[in-house]
Structure formats: structure tokens, C-alpha cells
mmCIF file with all atom_site columns, C-alpha atoms in Angstrom:
data_model
loop_
_atom_site.group_PDB
_atom_site.id
_atom_site.type_symbol
_atom_site.label_atom_id
_atom_site.label_alt_id
_atom_site.label_comp_id
_atom_site.label_asym_id
_atom_site.label_entity_id
_atom_site.label_seq_id
_atom_site.pdbx_PDB_ins_code
_atom_site.Cartn_x
_atom_site.Cartn_y
_atom_site.Cartn_z
_atom_site.occupancy
_atom_site.B_iso_or_equiv
_atom_site.pdbx_formal_charge
_atom_site.auth_seq_id
_atom_site.auth_comp_id
_atom_site.auth_asym_id
_atom_site.auth_atom_id
_atom_site.pdbx_PDB_model_num
ATOM 1   C CA . MET E 1 1   ? -40.509 -4.373  -169.253 1.00 90.00 ? 1   MET E CA 1
ATOM 2   C CA . ALA E 1 2   ? -39.381 -2.817  -165.986 1.00 91.00 ? 2   ALA E CA 1
ATOM 3   C CA . TYR E 1 3   ? -42.265 -0.951  -165.500 1.00 92.00 ? 3   TYR E CA 1
ATOM 4   C CA . VAL E 1 4   ? -44.572 -4.058  -165.394 1.00 93.00 ? 4   VAL E CA 1
ATOM 5   C CA . ASP E 1 5   ? -41.858 -5.999  -163.585 1.00 95.00 ? 5   ASP E CA 1
ATOM 6   C CA . LEU E 1 6   ? -42.253 -3.432  -160.766 1.00 95.00 ? 6   LEU E CA 1
ATOM 7   C CA . ASN E 1 7   ? -46.052 -3.198  -160.634 1.00 94.00 ? 7   ASN E CA 1
ATOM 8   C CA . PRO E 1 8   ? -46.431 -5.423  -157.817 1.00 95.00 ? 8   PRO E CA 1
ATOM 9   C CA . VAL E 1 9   ? -43.974 -3.314  -155.908 1.00 95.00 ? 9   VAL E CA 1
ATOM 10  C CA . ARG E 1 10  ? -45.237 0.188   -156.904 1.00 93.00 ? 10  ARG E CA 1
ATOM 11  C CA . ALA E 1 11  ? -48.896 -1.354  -155.729 1.00 94.00 ? 11  ALA E CA 1
ATOM 12  C CA . GLY E 1 12  ? -47.337 -2.470  -152.520 1.00 94.00 ? 12  GLY E CA 1
ATOM 13  C CA . VAL E 1 13  ? -48.320 -6.316  -152.896 1.00 95.00 ? 13  VAL E CA 1
ATOM 14  C CA . ALA E 1 14  ? -44.417 -7.356  -152.909 1.00 95.00 ? 14  ALA E CA 1
ATOM 15  C CA . ASP E 1 15  ? -41.443 -6.079  -151.251 1.00 95.00 ? 15  ASP E CA 1
ATOM 16  C CA . THR E 1 16  ? -39.017 -6.908  -154.076 1.00 95.00 ? 16  THR E CA 1
ATOM 17  C CA . PRO E 1 17  ? -39.346 -7.819  -157.589 1.00 94.00 ? 17  PRO E CA 1
ATOM 18  C CA . GLU E 1 18  ? -37.768 -11.527 -156.911 1.00 92.00 ? 18  GLU E CA 1
ATOM 19  C CA . THR E 1 19  ? -40.889 -11.848 -154.469 1.00 93.00 ? 19  THR E CA 1
ATOM 20  C CA . SER E 1 20  ? -43.488 -10.859 -156.333 1.00 93.00 ? 20  SER E CA 1
ATOM 21  C CA . GLU E 1 21  ? -45.538 -13.119 -158.436 1.00 88.00 ? 21  GLU E CA 1
ATOM 22  C CA . HIS E 1 22  ? -46.457 -13.794 -162.202 1.00 87.00 ? 22  HIS E CA 1
ATOM 23  C CA . THR E 1 23  ? -43.803 -11.460 -163.620 1.00 91.00 ? 23  THR E CA 1
ATOM 24  C CA . SER E 1 24  ? -41.112 -11.927 -166.114 1.00 90.00 ? 24  SER E CA 1
ATOM 25  C CA . ILE E 1 25  ? -38.069 -10.829 -163.522 1.00 92.00 ? 25  ILE E CA 1
ATOM 26  C CA . LYS E 1 26  ? -39.299 -13.677 -161.123 1.00 90.00 ? 26  LYS E CA 1
ATOM 27  C CA . GLU E 1 27  ? -39.699 -16.181 -164.045 1.00 86.00 ? 27  GLU E CA 1
ATOM 28  C CA . ARG E 1 28  ? -36.154 -15.168 -164.851 1.00 86.00 ? 28  ARG E CA 1
ATOM 29  C CA . ILE E 1 29  ? -34.578 -15.390 -161.736 1.00 85.00 ? 29  ILE E CA 1
ATOM 30  C CA . THR E 1 30  ? -36.497 -18.862 -160.633 1.00 83.00 ? 30  THR E CA 1
ATOM 31  C CA . PRO E 1 31  ? -37.742 -20.431 -163.633 1.00 80.00 ? 31  PRO E CA 1
ATOM 32  C CA . ARG E 1 32  ? -41.028 -22.462 -162.762 1.00 78.00 ? 32  ARG E CA 1
ATOM 33  C CA . PHE E 1 33  ? -43.200 -22.391 -165.983 1.00 71.00 ? 33  PHE E CA 1
ATOM 34  C CA . ASP E 1 34  ? -42.383 -24.454 -169.306 1.00 75.00 ? 34  ASP E CA 1
ATOM 35  C CA . LEU E 1 35  ? -44.705 -22.798 -171.905 1.00 74.00 ? 35  LEU E CA 1
ATOM 36  C CA . ALA E 1 36  ? -44.672 -25.752 -174.317 1.00 75.00 ? 36  ALA E CA 1
ATOM 37  C CA . GLN E 1 37  ? -44.923 -28.197 -172.004 1.00 79.00 ? 37  GLN E CA 1
ATOM 38  C CA . ALA E 1 38  ? -48.000 -26.340 -170.442 1.00 78.00 ? 38  ALA E CA 1
ATOM 39  C CA . VAL E 1 39  ? -49.677 -26.110 -174.047 1.00 78.00 ? 39  VAL E CA 1
ATOM 40  C CA . CYS E 1 40  ? -49.196 -29.860 -174.496 1.00 80.00 ? 40  CYS E CA 1
ATOM 41  C CA . GLU E 1 41  ? -50.847 -30.704 -171.364 1.00 82.00 ? 41  GLU E CA 1
ATOM 42  C CA . GLN E 1 42  ? -53.579 -28.642 -172.075 1.00 80.00 ? 42  GLN E CA 1
ATOM 43  C CA . VAL E 1 43  ? -54.195 -30.081 -175.438 1.00 79.00 ? 43  VAL E CA 1
ATOM 44  C CA . LYS E 1 44  ? -53.703 -33.667 -174.007 1.00 83.00 ? 44  LYS E CA 1
ATOM 45  C CA . LEU E 1 45  ? -56.566 -32.427 -171.350 1.00 81.00 ? 45  LEU E CA 1
ATOM 46  C CA . ASP E 1 46  ? -58.768 -31.302 -174.038 1.00 80.00 ? 46  ASP E CA 1
ATOM 47  C CA . ALA E 1 47  ? -58.720 -28.264 -172.445 1.00 77.00 ? 47  ALA E CA 1
ATOM 48  C CA . LEU E 1 48  ? -57.191 -26.451 -175.362 1.00 72.00 ? 48  LEU E CA 1
ATOM 49  C CA . LEU E 1 49  ? -58.523 -28.046 -178.657 1.00 71.00 ? 49  LEU E CA 1
ATOM 50  C CA . ARG E 1 50  ? -55.669 -26.531 -181.013 1.00 69.00 ? 50  ARG E CA 1
ATOM 51  C CA . PHE E 1 51  ? -52.644 -24.270 -180.480 1.00 67.00 ? 51  PHE E CA 1
ATOM 52  C CA . ASP E 1 52  ? -51.667 -23.205 -184.213 1.00 68.00 ? 52  ASP E CA 1
ATOM 53  C CA . VAL E 1 53  ? -49.265 -20.529 -183.185 1.00 66.00 ? 53  VAL E CA 1
ATOM 54  C CA . PRO E 1 54  ? -45.521 -20.946 -182.265 1.00 65.00 ? 54  PRO E CA 1
ATOM 55  C CA . VAL E 1 55  ? -45.119 -21.254 -178.323 1.00 65.00 ? 55  VAL E CA 1
ATOM 56  C CA . LYS E 1 56  ? -42.734 -18.220 -177.825 1.00 67.00 ? 56  LYS E CA 1
ATOM 57  C CA . PRO E 1 57  ? -40.814 -18.247 -174.390 1.00 74.00 ? 57  PRO E CA 1
ATOM 58  C CA . LEU E 1 58  ? -39.447 -15.215 -172.573 1.00 81.00 ? 58  LEU E CA 1
ATOM 59  C CA . LEU E 1 59  ? -36.598 -13.730 -174.878 1.00 83.00 ? 59  LEU E CA 1
ATOM 60  C CA . PRO E 1 60  ? -33.142 -14.004 -173.849 1.00 82.00 ? 60  PRO E CA 1
ATOM 61  C CA . PHE E 1 61  ? -30.733 -11.574 -172.790 1.00 83.00 ? 61  PHE E CA 1
ATOM 62  C CA . GLU E 1 62  ? -28.093 -11.198 -175.163 1.00 82.00 ? 62  GLU E CA 1
ATOM 63  C CA . GLY E 1 63  ? -25.634 -8.855  -173.225 1.00 76.00 ? 63  GLY E CA 1
ATOM 64  C CA . ALA E 1 64  ? -24.995 -6.059  -175.958 1.00 71.00 ? 64  ALA E CA 1
ATOM 65  C CA . PHE E 1 65  ? -25.825 -4.854  -179.336 1.00 72.00 ? 65  PHE E CA 1
ATOM 66  C CA . ALA E 1 66  ? -24.175 -6.862  -181.902 1.00 75.00 ? 66  ALA E CA 1
ATOM 67  C CA . ASP E 1 67  ? -23.709 -6.531  -186.044 1.00 80.00 ? 67  ASP E CA 1
ATOM 68  C CA . ARG E 1 68  ? -26.219 -9.206  -186.728 1.00 80.00 ? 68  ARG E CA 1
ATOM 69  C CA . GLU E 1 69  ? -29.814 -9.744  -186.652 1.00 80.00 ? 69  GLU E CA 1
ATOM 70  C CA . GLN E 1 70  ? -30.592 -10.416 -182.388 1.00 77.00 ? 70  GLN E CA 1
ATOM 71  C CA . PRO E 1 71  ? -33.697 -12.682 -181.510 1.00 80.00 ? 71  PRO E CA 1
ATOM 72  C CA . GLY E 1 72  ? -32.986 -11.331 -177.727 1.00 83.00 ? 72  GLY E CA 1
ATOM 73  C CA . ILE E 1 73  ? -32.799 -8.449  -175.859 1.00 85.00 ? 73  ILE E CA 1
ATOM 74  C CA . PRO E 1 74  ? -29.519 -6.536  -176.236 1.00 83.00 ? 74  PRO E CA 1
ATOM 75  C CA . PHE E 1 75  ? -28.766 -6.180  -172.699 1.00 82.00 ? 75  PHE E CA 1
ATOM 76  C CA . ALA E 1 76  ? -27.207 -8.328  -169.714 1.00 84.00 ? 76  ALA E CA 1
ATOM 77  C CA . LEU E 1 77  ? -29.539 -9.708  -167.354 1.00 86.00 ? 77  LEU E CA 1
ATOM 78  C CA . GLU E 1 78  ? -27.463 -8.511  -164.354 1.00 86.00 ? 78  GLU E CA 1
ATOM 79  C CA . ASP E 1 79  ? -27.890 -4.924  -165.938 1.00 87.00 ? 79  ASP E CA 1
ATOM 80  C CA . TYR E 1 80  ? -31.375 -5.253  -166.096 1.00 90.00 ? 80  TYR E CA 1
ATOM 81  C CA . LEU E 1 81  ? -31.975 -6.623  -162.368 1.00 91.00 ? 81  LEU E CA 1
ATOM 82  C CA . SER E 1 82  ? -29.820 -3.818  -161.320 1.00 91.00 ? 82  SER E CA 1
ATOM 83  C CA . LEU E 1 83  ? -31.786 -1.400  -163.354 1.00 91.00 ? 83  LEU E CA 1
ATOM 84  C CA . VAL E 1 84  ? -35.178 -2.914  -162.001 1.00 93.00 ? 84  VAL E CA 1
ATOM 85  C CA . ASP E 1 85  ? -33.658 -2.630  -158.348 1.00 94.00 ? 85  ASP E CA 1
ATOM 86  C CA . TYR E 1 86  ? -32.321 0.792   -158.641 1.00 93.00 ? 86  TYR E CA 1
ATOM 87  C CA . THR E 1 87  ? -35.940 1.983   -160.458 1.00 92.00 ? 87  THR E CA 1
ATOM 88  C CA . GLY E 1 88  ? -37.903 -0.129  -157.936 1.00 93.00 ? 88  GLY E CA 1
ATOM 89  C CA . ARG E 1 89  ? -36.400 2.062   -154.644 1.00 91.00 ? 89  ARG E CA 1
ATOM 90  C CA . ALA E 1 90  ? -37.341 5.580   -156.499 1.00 90.00 ? 90  ALA E CA 1
ATOM 91  C CA . ILE E 1 91  ? -40.124 6.742   -154.272 1.00 84.00 ? 91  ILE E CA 1
ATOM 92  C CA . ASP E 1 92  ? -43.137 8.131   -156.292 1.00 83.00 ? 92  ASP E CA 1
ATOM 93  C CA . PRO E 1 93  ? -45.619 9.561   -153.966 1.00 85.00 ? 93  PRO E CA 1
ATOM 94  C CA . ARG E 1 94  ? -48.364 8.616   -156.386 1.00 87.00 ? 94  ARG E CA 1
ATOM 95  C CA . LYS E 1 95  ? -47.492 4.945   -155.812 1.00 86.00 ? 95  LYS E CA 1
ATOM 96  C CA . LYS E 1 96  ? -48.063 2.673   -152.689 1.00 89.00 ? 96  LYS E CA 1
ATOM 97  C CA . GLY E 1 97  ? -44.633 0.968   -152.775 1.00 91.00 ? 97  GLY E CA 1
ATOM 98  C CA . ALA E 1 98  ? -40.980 0.945   -153.374 1.00 93.00 ? 98  ALA E CA 1
ATOM 99  C CA . ILE E 1 99  ? -38.271 -1.002  -152.521 1.00 93.00 ? 99  ILE E CA 1
ATOM 100 C CA . ALA E 1 100 ? -36.743 -0.262  -149.122 1.00 92.00 ? 100 ALA E CA 1
ATOM 101 C CA . ASP E 1 101 ? -33.860 1.626   -148.861 1.00 90.00 ? 101 ASP E CA 1
ATOM 102 C CA . THR E 1 102 ? -32.906 -1.043  -146.046 1.00 93.00 ? 102 THR E CA 1
ATOM 103 C CA . GLN E 1 103 ? -32.983 -3.970  -148.906 1.00 93.00 ? 103 GLN E CA 1
ATOM 104 C CA . PRO E 1 104 ? -29.227 -5.152  -149.889 1.00 92.00 ? 104 PRO E CA 1
ATOM 105 C CA . PRO E 1 105 ? -28.740 -4.750  -153.533 1.00 91.00 ? 105 PRO E CA 1
ATOM 106 C CA . ILE E 1 106 ? -30.692 -7.646  -155.660 1.00 90.00 ? 106 ILE E CA 1
ATOM 107 C CA . LEU E 1 107 ? -27.852 -9.953  -156.470 1.00 86.00 ? 107 LEU E CA 1
ATOM 108 C CA . GLN E 1 108 ? -27.034 -9.885  -152.791 1.00 90.00 ? 108 GLN E CA 1
ATOM 109 C CA . ARG E 1 109 ? -30.740 -10.682 -151.867 1.00 90.00 ? 109 ARG E CA 1
ATOM 110 C CA . LEU E 1 110 ? -30.562 -13.577 -154.063 1.00 87.00 ? 110 LEU E CA 1
ATOM 111 C CA . GLY E 1 111 ? -27.231 -14.893 -152.232 1.00 87.00 ? 111 GLY E CA 1
ATOM 112 C CA . LEU E 1 112 ? -25.367 -14.976 -155.089 1.00 84.00 ? 112 LEU E CA 1
ATOM 113 C CA . THR E 1 113 ? -21.709 -13.763 -155.945 1.00 82.00 ? 113 THR E CA 1
ATOM 114 C CA . PRO E 1 114 ? -20.936 -11.854 -158.917 1.00 76.00 ? 114 PRO E CA 1
ATOM 115 C CA . ASP E 1 115 ? -19.082 -15.151 -160.161 1.00 80.00 ? 115 ASP E CA 1
ATOM 116 C CA . GLN E 1 116 ? -22.194 -17.514 -159.291 1.00 80.00 ? 116 GLN E CA 1
ATOM 117 C CA . TRP E 1 117 ? -24.467 -14.801 -160.984 1.00 74.00 ? 117 TRP E CA 1
ATOM 118 C CA . LEU E 1 118 ? -22.058 -14.637 -164.163 1.00 73.00 ? 118 LEU E CA 1
ATOM 119 C CA . ALA E 1 119 ? -22.267 -18.847 -164.233 1.00 75.00 ? 119 ALA E CA 1
ATOM 120 C CA . GLN E 1 120 ? -25.832 -18.801 -163.602 1.00 71.00 ? 120 GLN E CA 1
ATOM 121 C CA . SER E 1 121 ? -26.658 -16.370 -166.478 1.00 67.00 ? 121 SER E CA 1
ATOM 122 C CA . THR E 1 122 ? -24.097 -17.519 -168.983 1.00 68.00 ? 122 THR E CA 1
ATOM 123 C CA . GLN E 1 123 ? -24.800 -20.960 -168.416 1.00 69.00 ? 123 GLN E CA 1
ATOM 124 C CA . PHE E 1 124 ? -28.581 -20.888 -167.704 1.00 59.00 ? 124 PHE E CA 1
ATOM 125 C CA . GLU E 1 125 ? -30.040 -23.339 -170.091 1.00 60.00 ? 125 GLU E CA 1
ATOM 126 C CA . ALA E 1 126 ? -27.262 -26.057 -169.523 1.00 65.00 ? 126 ALA E CA 1
ATOM 127 C CA . LEU E 1 127 ? -28.095 -25.476 -165.576 1.00 60.00 ? 127 LEU E CA 1
ATOM 128 C CA . HIS E 1 128 ? -31.981 -25.588 -165.782 1.00 55.00 ? 128 HIS E CA 1
ATOM 129 C CA . ARG E 1 129 ? -32.149 -28.654 -168.382 1.00 61.00 ? 129 ARG E CA 1
ATOM 130 C CA . GLN E 1 130 ? -30.175 -30.629 -165.953 1.00 62.00 ? 130 GLN E CA 1
ATOM 131 C CA . GLN E 1 131 ? -32.531 -29.669 -162.868 1.00 58.00 ? 131 GLN E CA 1
ATOM 132 C CA . ARG E 1 132 ? -35.515 -30.690 -164.893 1.00 56.00 ? 132 ARG E CA 1
ATOM 133 C CA . ARG E 1 133 ? -33.711 -34.321 -165.802 1.00 64.00 ? 133 ARG E CA 1
ATOM 134 C CA . SER E 1 134 ? -32.980 -34.596 -161.911 1.00 63.00 ? 134 SER E CA 1
ATOM 135 C CA . ALA E 1 135 ? -36.888 -33.744 -160.950 1.00 59.00 ? 135 ALA E CA 1
ATOM 136 C CA . ALA E 1 136 ? -38.226 -36.110 -163.296 1.00 57.00 ? 136 ALA E CA 1
#
């Protein structure tokens, strides 16, 4: 997952993961796409005649392993962001790009304190549901 999220950086198309287009990391940081809504709109436009499979959004990060079946990713999103940021800074001479050493850590680049990030990541669904209602 980190490899795919870093592809635009490694290709020299984006400076950082959060500024890359069409990646799951950007969608997790700033959600813009509602898959279920997009499928419904395509069916209404007759652009998609039918859609007989379940709509599957990005898996949520669950924070840790648990003694139960876990439908999400057993990793904290903040840890994943840090992992991608750290990995993206590693220079590979076979690749065009890397996250510059002069870039601050990812949470700082996003303008979030650890407390703000914690609130956003633990209340994600409620916060974005409220934003969607306000936009409608």
C-alpha cells in the first residue's frame, strides 16, 4: 500500500504523498470521493447499466491487532502516514523523486497537532458526515 501511495513521489510527479493525485493516502487525508454515490450517479445517467457487486470503500485503519476478526487494517493511520513519510524520504538512485529532507514531518505539513490528528482520526466518520450535510 505504501509503495503505491509513494508512486507519484518516486516518479517525480508529486513532492509529497498528500499532494499526489489519485492515491489512497490523499483520499484518506482529504476525502473527496464517495464511491456509493458515484455508482448511483452513473446508473442514473445510464453510463453504468448495472452494478451487481458490493461497493467497497477504502478499508479503515483499526489501530492495532485484536483478538477478533478485523475487517480493517490493523495499523494506526498516524503510524501509516509516518511510515510513508519516512519511506518516501529514502533516496533510491533508480527513482526520479523522493520527499525532500527539507520538508517537515507529514502531520506538520498537514497543519495538524497530534491532538487534532487524534480527534480527526478517531471521529473521522462523524466529522465528514457533518461536512457533507453542510455542503448539501
